[in-house]
mmCIF file with all atom_site columns, C-alpha atoms in Angstrom:
data_model
loop_
_atom_site.group_PDB
_atom_site.id
_atom_site.type_symbol
_atom_site.label_atom_id
_atom_site.label_alt_id
_atom_site.label_comp_id
_atom_site.label_asym_id
_atom_site.label_entity_id
_atom_site.label_seq_id
_atom_site.pdbx_PDB_ins_code
_atom_site.Cartn_x
_atom_site.Cartn_y
_atom_site.Cartn_z
_atom_site.occupancy
_atom_site.B_iso_or_equiv
_atom_site.pdbx_formal_charge
_atom_site.auth_seq_id
_atom_site.auth_comp_id
_atom_site.auth_asym_id
_atom_site.auth_atom_id
_atom_site.pdbx_PDB_model_num
ATOM 1   C CA . THR A 1 1   ? -0.004  -0.010  0.003   1.00 0.00 ? 1   THR A CA 1
ATOM 2   C CA . GLY A 1 2   ? 1.147   3.457   -0.797  1.00 0.00 ? 2   GLY A CA 1
ATOM 3   C CA . PHE A 1 3   ? -0.028  6.798   0.550   1.00 0.00 ? 3   PHE A CA 1
ATOM 4   C CA . TRP A 1 4   ? -0.166  10.399  -0.511  1.00 0.00 ? 4   TRP A CA 1
ATOM 5   C CA . THR A 1 5   ? -0.800  13.768  1.152   1.00 0.00 ? 5   THR A CA 1
ATOM 6   C CA . ALA A 1 6   ? -1.797  17.218  -0.048  1.00 0.00 ? 6   ALA A CA 1
ATOM 7   C CA . HIS A 1 7   ? -2.380  20.510  1.707   1.00 0.00 ? 7   HIS A CA 1
ATOM 8   C CA . HIS A 1 8   ? -4.934  23.191  0.729   1.00 0.00 ? 8   HIS A CA 1
ATOM 9   C CA . SER A 1 9   ? -5.606  21.750  -2.758  1.00 0.00 ? 9   SER A CA 1
ATOM 10  C CA . LEU A 1 10  ? -4.924  18.645  -4.752  1.00 0.00 ? 10  LEU A CA 1
ATOM 11  C CA . ASP A 1 11  ? -2.661  20.445  -7.202  1.00 0.00 ? 11  ASP A CA 1
ATOM 12  C CA . THR A 1 12  ? 0.573   19.379  -5.502  1.00 0.00 ? 12  THR A CA 1
ATOM 13  C CA . ILE A 1 13  ? 0.690   15.969  -3.880  1.00 0.00 ? 13  ILE A CA 1
ATOM 14  C CA . LYS A 1 14  ? 3.487   14.097  -2.110  1.00 0.00 ? 14  LYS A CA 1
ATOM 15  C CA . TYR A 1 15  ? 3.548   10.353  -2.751  1.00 0.00 ? 15  TYR A CA 1
ATOM 16  C CA . SER A 1 16  ? 5.198   7.552   -0.797  1.00 0.00 ? 16  SER A CA 1
ATOM 17  C CA . ASP A 1 17  ? 7.640   5.119   -2.368  1.00 0.00 ? 17  ASP A CA 1
ATOM 18  C CA . GLY A 1 18  ? 4.947   2.418   -2.029  1.00 0.00 ? 18  GLY A CA 1
ATOM 19  C CA . PHE A 1 19  ? 2.638   4.507   -4.195  1.00 0.00 ? 19  PHE A CA 1
ATOM 20  C CA . HIS A 1 20  ? 5.231   4.689   -6.947  1.00 0.00 ? 20  HIS A CA 1
ATOM 21  C CA . SER A 1 21  ? 6.082   1.007   -6.537  1.00 0.00 ? 21  SER A CA 1
ATOM 22  C CA . ILE A 1 22  ? 2.399   0.075   -7.233  1.00 0.00 ? 22  ILE A CA 1
ATOM 23  C CA . LEU A 1 23  ? 2.204   2.347   -10.276 1.00 0.00 ? 23  LEU A CA 1
ATOM 24  C CA . GLY A 1 24  ? 5.694   1.553   -11.508 1.00 0.00 ? 24  GLY A CA 1
ATOM 25  C CA . THR A 1 25  ? 6.317   5.285   -11.858 1.00 0.00 ? 25  THR A CA 1
ATOM 26  C CA . ASN A 1 26  ? 9.157   7.645   -11.204 1.00 0.00 ? 26  ASN A CA 1
ATOM 27  C CA . PRO A 1 27  ? 8.442   10.139  -8.380  1.00 0.00 ? 27  PRO A CA 1
ATOM 28  C CA . ALA A 1 28  ? 9.329   13.061  -10.686 1.00 0.00 ? 28  ALA A CA 1
ATOM 29  C CA . GLU A 1 29  ? 6.584   12.015  -13.136 1.00 0.00 ? 29  GLU A CA 1
ATOM 30  C CA . LEU A 1 30  ? 3.617   12.610  -10.833 1.00 0.00 ? 30  LEU A CA 1
ATOM 31  C CA . ASN A 1 31  ? 3.174   15.970  -9.124  1.00 0.00 ? 31  ASN A CA 1
ATOM 32  C CA . SER A 1 32  ? -0.563  16.633  -9.273  1.00 0.00 ? 32  SER A CA 1
ATOM 33  C CA . VAL A 1 33  ? -3.918  14.908  -9.484  1.00 0.00 ? 33  VAL A CA 1
ATOM 34  C CA . LYS A 1 34  ? -4.081  15.687  -13.211 1.00 0.00 ? 34  LYS A CA 1
ATOM 35  C CA . ASP A 1 35  ? -0.740  13.934  -13.658 1.00 0.00 ? 35  ASP A CA 1
ATOM 36  C CA . LEU A 1 36  ? -2.088  10.966  -11.695 1.00 0.00 ? 36  LEU A CA 1
ATOM 37  C CA . ILE A 1 37  ? -5.294  10.806  -13.724 1.00 0.00 ? 37  ILE A CA 1
ATOM 38  C CA . TRP A 1 38  ? -3.747  11.311  -17.120 1.00 0.00 ? 38  TRP A CA 1
ATOM 39  C CA . LYS A 1 39  ? -0.518  9.391   -16.782 1.00 0.00 ? 39  LYS A CA 1
ATOM 40  C CA . SER A 1 40  ? -1.395  6.337   -14.706 1.00 0.00 ? 40  SER A CA 1
ATOM 41  C CA . THR A 1 41  ? -5.154  5.814   -14.863 1.00 0.00 ? 41  THR A CA 1
ATOM 42  C CA . HIS A 1 42  ? -6.480  3.566   -17.603 1.00 0.00 ? 42  HIS A CA 1
ATOM 43  C CA . GLU A 1 43  ? -7.936  5.695   -20.387 1.00 0.00 ? 43  GLU A CA 1
ATOM 44  C CA . GLU A 1 44  ? -11.417 4.203   -19.992 1.00 0.00 ? 44  GLU A CA 1
ATOM 45  C CA . ASP A 1 45  ? -11.451 4.991   -16.237 1.00 0.00 ? 45  ASP A CA 1
ATOM 46  C CA . ARG A 1 46  ? -10.094 8.576   -16.345 1.00 0.00 ? 46  ARG A CA 1
ATOM 47  C CA . LYS A 1 47  ? -13.468 10.311  -16.278 1.00 0.00 ? 47  LYS A CA 1
ATOM 48  C CA . LEU A 1 48  ? -14.671 8.108   -13.422 1.00 0.00 ? 48  LEU A CA 1
ATOM 49  C CA . VAL A 1 49  ? -11.567 8.902   -11.357 1.00 0.00 ? 49  VAL A CA 1
ATOM 50  C CA . GLU A 1 50  ? -11.556 12.602  -12.182 1.00 0.00 ? 50  GLU A CA 1
ATOM 51  C CA . ASP A 1 51  ? -15.271 12.893  -11.284 1.00 0.00 ? 51  ASP A CA 1
ATOM 52  C CA . ALA A 1 52  ? -14.690 11.036  -8.007  1.00 0.00 ? 52  ALA A CA 1
ATOM 53  C CA . PHE A 1 53  ? -11.859 13.390  -7.029  1.00 0.00 ? 53  PHE A CA 1
ATOM 54  C CA . LEU A 1 54  ? -13.880 16.495  -7.994  1.00 0.00 ? 54  LEU A CA 1
ATOM 55  C CA . GLN A 1 55  ? -16.882 15.277  -5.968  1.00 0.00 ? 55  GLN A CA 1
ATOM 56  C CA . TRP A 1 56  ? -14.611 14.523  -3.067  1.00 0.00 ? 56  TRP A CA 1
ATOM 57  C CA . GLN A 1 57  ? -13.130 18.028  -3.096  1.00 0.00 ? 57  GLN A CA 1
ATOM 58  C CA . LYS A 1 58  ? -16.586 19.623  -3.082  1.00 0.00 ? 58  LYS A CA 1
ATOM 59  C CA . SER A 1 59  ? -17.958 17.629  -0.150  1.00 0.00 ? 59  SER A CA 1
ATOM 60  C CA . ASP A 1 60  ? -16.930 15.993  3.052   1.00 0.00 ? 60  ASP A CA 1
ATOM 61  C CA . ILE A 1 61  ? -17.468 12.440  1.806   1.00 0.00 ? 61  ILE A CA 1
ATOM 62  C CA . GLU A 1 62  ? -14.623 9.929   1.881   1.00 0.00 ? 62  GLU A CA 1
ATOM 63  C CA . LEU A 1 63  ? -13.009 8.966   -1.382  1.00 0.00 ? 63  LEU A CA 1
ATOM 64  C CA . ASP A 1 64  ? -13.245 5.251   -2.127  1.00 0.00 ? 64  ASP A CA 1
ATOM 65  C CA . ILE A 1 65  ? -12.784 4.164   -5.732  1.00 0.00 ? 65  ILE A CA 1
ATOM 66  C CA . THR A 1 66  ? -11.406 1.121   -7.494  1.00 0.00 ? 66  THR A CA 1
ATOM 67  C CA . HIS A 1 67  ? -10.116 1.584   -11.013 1.00 0.00 ? 67  HIS A CA 1
ATOM 68  C CA . ARG A 1 68  ? -7.657  0.334   -13.570 1.00 0.00 ? 68  ARG A CA 1
ATOM 69  C CA . ILE A 1 69  ? -4.159  1.715   -13.984 1.00 0.00 ? 69  ILE A CA 1
ATOM 70  C CA . ILE A 1 70  ? -1.480  1.493   -16.628 1.00 0.00 ? 70  ILE A CA 1
ATOM 71  C CA . ARG A 1 71  ? 1.808   0.776   -14.873 1.00 0.00 ? 71  ARG A CA 1
ATOM 72  C CA . GLY A 1 72  ? 5.131   2.147   -15.972 1.00 0.00 ? 72  GLY A CA 1
ATOM 73  C CA . ASP A 1 73  ? 5.806   -1.130  -17.833 1.00 0.00 ? 73  ASP A CA 1
ATOM 74  C CA . LYS A 1 74  ? 2.441   -0.693  -19.665 1.00 0.00 ? 74  LYS A CA 1
ATOM 75  C CA . SER A 1 75  ? 0.789   -3.612  -17.847 1.00 0.00 ? 75  SER A CA 1
ATOM 76  C CA . VAL A 1 76  ? -2.762  -3.108  -16.596 1.00 0.00 ? 76  VAL A CA 1
ATOM 77  C CA . GLY A 1 77  ? -3.551  -3.355  -12.894 1.00 0.00 ? 77  GLY A CA 1
ATOM 78  C CA . HIS A 1 78  ? -6.369  -2.504  -10.482 1.00 0.00 ? 78  HIS A CA 1
ATOM 79  C CA . VAL A 1 79  ? -6.057  -0.212  -7.506  1.00 0.00 ? 79  VAL A CA 1
ATOM 80  C CA . ARG A 1 80  ? -8.294  0.991   -4.735  1.00 0.00 ? 80  ARG A CA 1
ATOM 81  C CA . GLN A 1 81  ? -7.895  4.573   -3.678  1.00 0.00 ? 81  GLN A CA 1
ATOM 82  C CA . GLN A 1 82  ? -9.269  5.819   -0.397  1.00 0.00 ? 82  GLN A CA 1
ATOM 83  C CA . GLY A 1 83  ? -8.962  9.425   0.700   1.00 0.00 ? 83  GLY A CA 1
ATOM 84  C CA . TYR A 1 84  ? -9.854  11.518  3.707   1.00 0.00 ? 84  TYR A CA 1
ATOM 85  C CA . MET A 1 85  ? -10.185 15.266  3.986   1.00 0.00 ? 85  MET A CA 1
ATOM 86  C CA . HIS A 1 86  ? -9.424  17.254  7.137   1.00 0.00 ? 86  HIS A CA 1
ATOM 87  C CA . LEU A 1 87  ? -10.779 20.781  7.544   1.00 0.00 ? 87  LEU A CA 1
ATOM 88  C CA . ASP A 1 88  ? -8.710  22.980  9.850   1.00 0.00 ? 88  ASP A CA 1
ATOM 89  C CA . SER A 1 89  ? -11.265 24.657  12.097  1.00 0.00 ? 89  SER A CA 1
ATOM 90  C CA . THR A 1 90  ? -9.008  27.650  12.655  1.00 0.00 ? 90  THR A CA 1
ATOM 91  C CA . THR A 1 91  ? -7.862  28.426  9.121   1.00 0.00 ? 91  THR A CA 1
ATOM 92  C CA . GLY A 1 92  ? -10.632 26.764  7.184   1.00 0.00 ? 92  GLY A CA 1
ATOM 93  C CA . LYS A 1 93  ? -8.024  25.144  4.949   1.00 0.00 ? 93  LYS A CA 1
ATOM 94  C CA . ARG A 1 94  ? -8.312  21.576  3.816   1.00 0.00 ? 94  ARG A CA 1
ATOM 95  C CA . SER A 1 95  ? -5.680  18.904  3.883   1.00 0.00 ? 95  SER A CA 1
ATOM 96  C CA . TYR A 1 96  ? -5.939  15.497  2.294   1.00 0.00 ? 96  TYR A CA 1
ATOM 97  C CA . ILE A 1 97  ? -4.473  12.076  2.912   1.00 0.00 ? 97  ILE A CA 1
ATOM 98  C CA . GLY A 1 98  ? -5.045  9.022   0.778   1.00 0.00 ? 98  GLY A CA 1
ATOM 99  C CA . THR A 1 99  ? -4.007  5.450   0.276   1.00 0.00 ? 99  THR A CA 1
ATOM 100 C CA . LEU A 1 100 ? -3.463  3.414   -2.844  1.00 0.00 ? 100 LEU A CA 1
ATOM 101 C CA . SER A 1 101 ? -3.714  -0.382  -2.614  1.00 0.00 ? 101 SER A CA 1
ATOM 102 C CA . ASP A 1 102 ? -2.954  -2.837  -5.391  1.00 0.00 ? 102 ASP A CA 1
ATOM 103 C CA . VAL A 1 103 ? -6.111  -4.978  -5.693  1.00 0.00 ? 103 VAL A CA 1
ATOM 104 C CA . SER A 1 104 ? -5.178  -6.562  -9.026  1.00 0.00 ? 104 SER A CA 1
ATOM 105 C CA . GLU A 1 105 ? -5.116  -10.098 -7.627  1.00 0.00 ? 105 GLU A CA 1
ATOM 106 C CA . GLN A 1 106 ? -8.460  -9.670  -5.870  1.00 0.00 ? 106 GLN A CA 1
ATOM 107 C CA . VAL A 1 107 ? -10.106 -8.214  -9.000  1.00 0.00 ? 107 VAL A CA 1
ATOM 108 C CA . SER A 1 108 ? -8.653  -11.008 -11.099 1.00 0.00 ? 108 SER A CA 1
ATOM 109 C CA . LYS A 1 109 ? -10.110 -13.608 -8.743  1.00 0.00 ? 109 LYS A CA 1
ATOM 110 C CA . GLU A 1 110 ? -13.511 -11.827 -8.739  1.00 0.00 ? 110 GLU A CA 1
ATOM 111 C CA . MET A 1 111 ? -13.515 -11.794 -12.559 1.00 0.00 ? 111 MET A CA 1
ATOM 112 C CA . GLU A 1 112 ? -12.654 -15.502 -12.644 1.00 0.00 ? 112 GLU A CA 1
ATOM 113 C CA . LEU A 1 113 ? -15.448 -16.244 -10.158 1.00 0.00 ? 113 LEU A CA 1
ATOM 114 C CA . GLU A 1 114 ? -17.895 -14.285 -12.292 1.00 0.00 ? 114 GLU A CA 1
ATOM 115 C CA . ARG A 1 115 ? -16.779 -16.213 -15.385 1.00 0.00 ? 115 ARG A CA 1
ATOM 116 C CA . ILE A 1 116 ? -17.202 -19.558 -13.599 1.00 0.00 ? 116 ILE A CA 1
ATOM 117 C CA . SER A 1 117 ? -20.560 -18.478 -12.161 1.00 0.00 ? 117 SER A CA 1
ATOM 118 C CA . GLU A 1 118 ? -21.804 -17.564 -15.644 1.00 0.00 ? 118 GLU A CA 1
ATOM 119 C CA . LYS A 1 119 ? -20.720 -20.971 -16.977 1.00 0.00 ? 119 LYS A CA 1
ATOM 120 C CA . LEU A 1 120 ? -22.560 -22.673 -14.107 1.00 0.00 ? 120 LEU A CA 1
ATOM 121 C CA . ARG A 1 121 ? -25.647 -20.553 -14.762 1.00 0.00 ? 121 ARG A CA 1
ATOM 122 C CA . LEU A 1 122 ? -25.592 -21.505 -18.471 1.00 0.00 ? 122 LEU A CA 1
ATOM 123 C CA . ALA A 1 123 ? -25.087 -25.197 -17.683 1.00 0.00 ? 123 ALA A CA 1
ATOM 124 C CA . THR A 1 124 ? -27.837 -25.370 -15.075 1.00 0.00 ? 124 THR A CA 1
ATOM 125 C CA . THR A 1 125 ? -30.233 -23.463 -17.328 1.00 0.00 ? 125 THR A CA 1
ATOM 126 C CA . ALA A 1 126 ? -29.499 -25.702 -20.317 1.00 0.00 ? 126 ALA A CA 1
ATOM 127 C CA . GLY A 1 127 ? -29.810 -28.860 -18.227 1.00 0.00 ? 127 GLY A CA 1
ATOM 128 C CA . ASN A 1 128 ? -32.886 -27.661 -16.303 1.00 0.00 ? 128 ASN A CA 1
ATOM 129 C CA . ILE A 1 129 ? -30.978 -28.202 -13.083 1.00 0.00 ? 129 ILE A CA 1
ATOM 130 C CA . GLY A 1 130 ? -32.043 -26.556 -9.869  1.00 0.00 ? 130 GLY A CA 1
ATOM 131 C CA . ILE A 1 131 ? -29.783 -25.387 -7.061  1.00 0.00 ? 131 ILE A CA 1
ATOM 132 C CA . TRP A 1 132 ? -30.737 -25.436 -3.397  1.00 0.00 ? 132 TRP A CA 1
ATOM 133 C CA . GLU A 1 133 ? -29.209 -24.716 -0.027  1.00 0.00 ? 133 GLU A CA 1
ATOM 134 C CA . LEU A 1 134 ? -30.303 -25.888 3.384   1.00 0.00 ? 134 LEU A CA 1
ATOM 135 C CA . ASP A 1 135 ? -29.672 -23.617 6.352   1.00 0.00 ? 135 ASP A CA 1
ATOM 136 C CA . LEU A 1 136 ? -28.892 -26.153 9.065   1.00 0.00 ? 136 LEU A CA 1
ATOM 137 C CA . GLU A 1 137 ? -29.620 -23.688 11.876  1.00 0.00 ? 137 GLU A CA 1
ATOM 138 C CA . THR A 1 138 ? -33.060 -22.640 10.661  1.00 0.00 ? 138 THR A CA 1
ATOM 139 C CA . ASN A 1 139 ? -33.941 -25.724 8.597   1.00 0.00 ? 139 ASN A CA 1
ATOM 140 C CA . HIS A 1 140 ? -34.822 -23.337 5.790   1.00 0.00 ? 140 HIS A CA 1
ATOM 141 C CA . LEU A 1 141 ? -34.390 -24.342 2.146   1.00 0.00 ? 141 LEU A CA 1
ATOM 142 C CA . HIS A 1 142 ? -33.224 -21.708 -0.326  1.00 0.00 ? 142 HIS A CA 1
ATOM 143 C CA . TRP A 1 143 ? -34.252 -22.630 -3.880  1.00 0.00 ? 143 TRP A CA 1
ATOM 144 C CA . ASP A 1 144 ? -33.365 -21.029 -7.157  1.00 0.00 ? 144 ASP A CA 1
ATOM 145 C CA . ALA A 1 145 ? -36.094 -20.543 -9.793  1.00 0.00 ? 145 ALA A CA 1
ATOM 146 C CA . ALA A 1 146 ? -35.243 -23.827 -11.529 1.00 0.00 ? 146 ALA A CA 1
ATOM 147 C CA . MET A 1 147 ? -36.018 -25.814 -8.382  1.00 0.00 ? 147 MET A CA 1
ATOM 148 C CA . PHE A 1 148 ? -39.577 -24.512 -8.382  1.00 0.00 ? 148 PHE A CA 1
ATOM 149 C CA . GLU A 1 149 ? -39.859 -25.467 -12.060 1.00 0.00 ? 149 GLU A CA 1
ATOM 150 C CA . VAL A 1 150 ? -38.450 -28.963 -11.492 1.00 0.00 ? 150 VAL A CA 1
ATOM 151 C CA . TYR A 1 151 ? -40.861 -29.625 -8.623  1.00 0.00 ? 151 TYR A CA 1
ATOM 152 C CA . ARG A 1 152 ? -43.668 -27.673 -10.349 1.00 0.00 ? 152 ARG A CA 1
ATOM 153 C CA . VAL A 1 153 ? -44.284 -25.648 -7.189  1.00 0.00 ? 153 VAL A CA 1
ATOM 154 C CA . ASP A 1 154 ? -45.490 -22.063 -6.942  1.00 0.00 ? 154 ASP A CA 1
ATOM 155 C CA . PRO A 1 155 ? -42.795 -20.141 -4.943  1.00 0.00 ? 155 PRO A CA 1
ATOM 156 C CA . ASN A 1 156 ? -45.589 -18.368 -3.033  1.00 0.00 ? 156 ASN A CA 1
ATOM 157 C CA . GLU A 1 157 ? -47.015 -21.686 -1.845  1.00 0.00 ? 157 GLU A CA 1
ATOM 158 C CA . PHE A 1 158 ? -43.713 -23.284 -0.762  1.00 0.00 ? 158 PHE A CA 1
ATOM 159 C CA . GLU A 1 159 ? -42.889 -22.730 2.925   1.00 0.00 ? 159 GLU A CA 1
ATOM 160 C CA . GLY A 1 160 ? -39.191 -23.387 2.334   1.00 0.00 ? 160 GLY A CA 1
ATOM 161 C CA . ASP A 1 161 ? -38.533 -25.906 5.069   1.00 0.00 ? 161 ASP A CA 1
ATOM 162 C CA . PHE A 1 162 ? -37.464 -29.533 5.044   1.00 0.00 ? 162 PHE A CA 1
ATOM 163 C CA . ASP A 1 163 ? -40.981 -30.783 5.837   1.00 0.00 ? 163 ASP A CA 1
ATOM 164 C CA . SER A 1 164 ? -42.468 -28.899 2.857   1.00 0.00 ? 164 SER A CA 1
ATOM 165 C CA . TRP A 1 165 ? -39.862 -30.460 0.588   1.00 0.00 ? 165 TRP A CA 1
ATOM 166 C CA . SER A 1 166 ? -40.376 -33.964 2.000   1.00 0.00 ? 166 SER A CA 1
ATOM 167 C CA . LYS A 1 167 ? -44.084 -33.768 0.989   1.00 0.00 ? 167 LYS A CA 1
ATOM 168 C CA . LEU A 1 168 ? -42.949 -33.363 -2.646  1.00 0.00 ? 168 LEU A CA 1
ATOM 169 C CA . VAL A 1 169 ? -40.783 -36.520 -2.678  1.00 0.00 ? 169 VAL A CA 1
ATOM 170 C CA . LEU A 1 170 ? -42.238 -39.918 -3.521  1.00 0.00 ? 170 LEU A CA 1
ATOM 171 C CA . PRO A 1 171 ? -42.859 -41.802 -0.259  1.00 0.00 ? 171 PRO A CA 1
ATOM 172 C CA . GLU A 1 172 ? -40.782 -44.771 -1.408  1.00 0.00 ? 172 GLU A CA 1
ATOM 173 C CA . ASP A 1 173 ? -37.749 -42.468 -2.038  1.00 0.00 ? 173 ASP A CA 1
ATOM 174 C CA . LEU A 1 174 ? -38.081 -40.262 1.034   1.00 0.00 ? 174 LEU A CA 1
ATOM 175 C CA . GLU A 1 175 ? -36.318 -42.526 3.551   1.00 0.00 ? 175 GLU A CA 1
ATOM 176 C CA . ARG A 1 176 ? -33.323 -43.158 1.247   1.00 0.00 ? 176 ARG A CA 1
ATOM 177 C CA . ILE A 1 177 ? -32.931 -39.506 0.264   1.00 0.00 ? 177 ILE A CA 1
ATOM 178 C CA . SER A 1 178 ? -33.338 -38.294 3.863   1.00 0.00 ? 178 SER A CA 1
ATOM 179 C CA . GLY A 1 179 ? -30.722 -40.797 4.965   1.00 0.00 ? 179 GLY A CA 1
ATOM 180 C CA . GLU A 1 180 ? -28.283 -39.648 2.297   1.00 0.00 ? 180 GLU A CA 1
ATOM 181 C CA . LEU A 1 181 ? -28.842 -36.041 3.255   1.00 0.00 ? 181 LEU A CA 1
ATOM 182 C CA . GLN A 1 182 ? -28.303 -36.751 6.953   1.00 0.00 ? 182 GLN A CA 1
ATOM 183 C CA . ALA A 1 183 ? -25.075 -38.678 6.117   1.00 0.00 ? 183 ALA A CA 1
ATOM 184 C CA . CYS A 1 184 ? -23.844 -35.687 4.092   1.00 0.00 ? 184 CYS A CA 1
ATOM 185 C CA . ILE A 1 185 ? -24.549 -33.375 7.031   1.00 0.00 ? 185 ILE A CA 1
ATOM 186 C CA . ARG A 1 186 ? -22.812 -35.700 9.532   1.00 0.00 ? 186 ARG A CA 1
ATOM 187 C CA . GLU A 1 187 ? -19.788 -36.168 7.278   1.00 0.00 ? 187 GLU A CA 1
ATOM 188 C CA . ARG A 1 188 ? -19.735 -32.487 6.263   1.00 0.00 ? 188 ARG A CA 1
ATOM 189 C CA . ARG A 1 189 ? -19.973 -33.313 2.571   1.00 0.00 ? 189 ARG A CA 1
ATOM 190 C CA . LEU A 1 190 ? -22.292 -30.385 1.815   1.00 0.00 ? 190 LEU A CA 1
#
């Protein structure tokens, strides 16, 4: 994580070595917010970042924005910037402090999870497969829309508990399925 500070305005900012390490920049290359926005922020995110900084300067909200950067070696990364403003009650002047964290790995994992989730959604939709969860503390079943279609149950008429589900299972299958479910719970295979 890197940090930066500014007094009175965001025209001149001091950056930590960690800040420059994340961006892969030379300290002499970045002296102002405009330099930060135009030299290191990904072109498609510049307006978003600039607007966030302008909004932050006009109000007392905290800055918290995640955006893409172009590092000194031209690779793309993701950072989270957080900033805080302090108003001197005596002089009325503002000072700013902010942090910059490299969240590239986290964003990459989130994107991979979204990609996998979309594949799962497509597969379950194509196969007419429902997904359910059982809350062991409340005994409440959480069903997706496909489960209601598979069981041909109106979501408004399903109470969402184990007993309601067991009434939908053929009596000759209920003992076996309940036993398998209980074994899964005991053995923590859920």
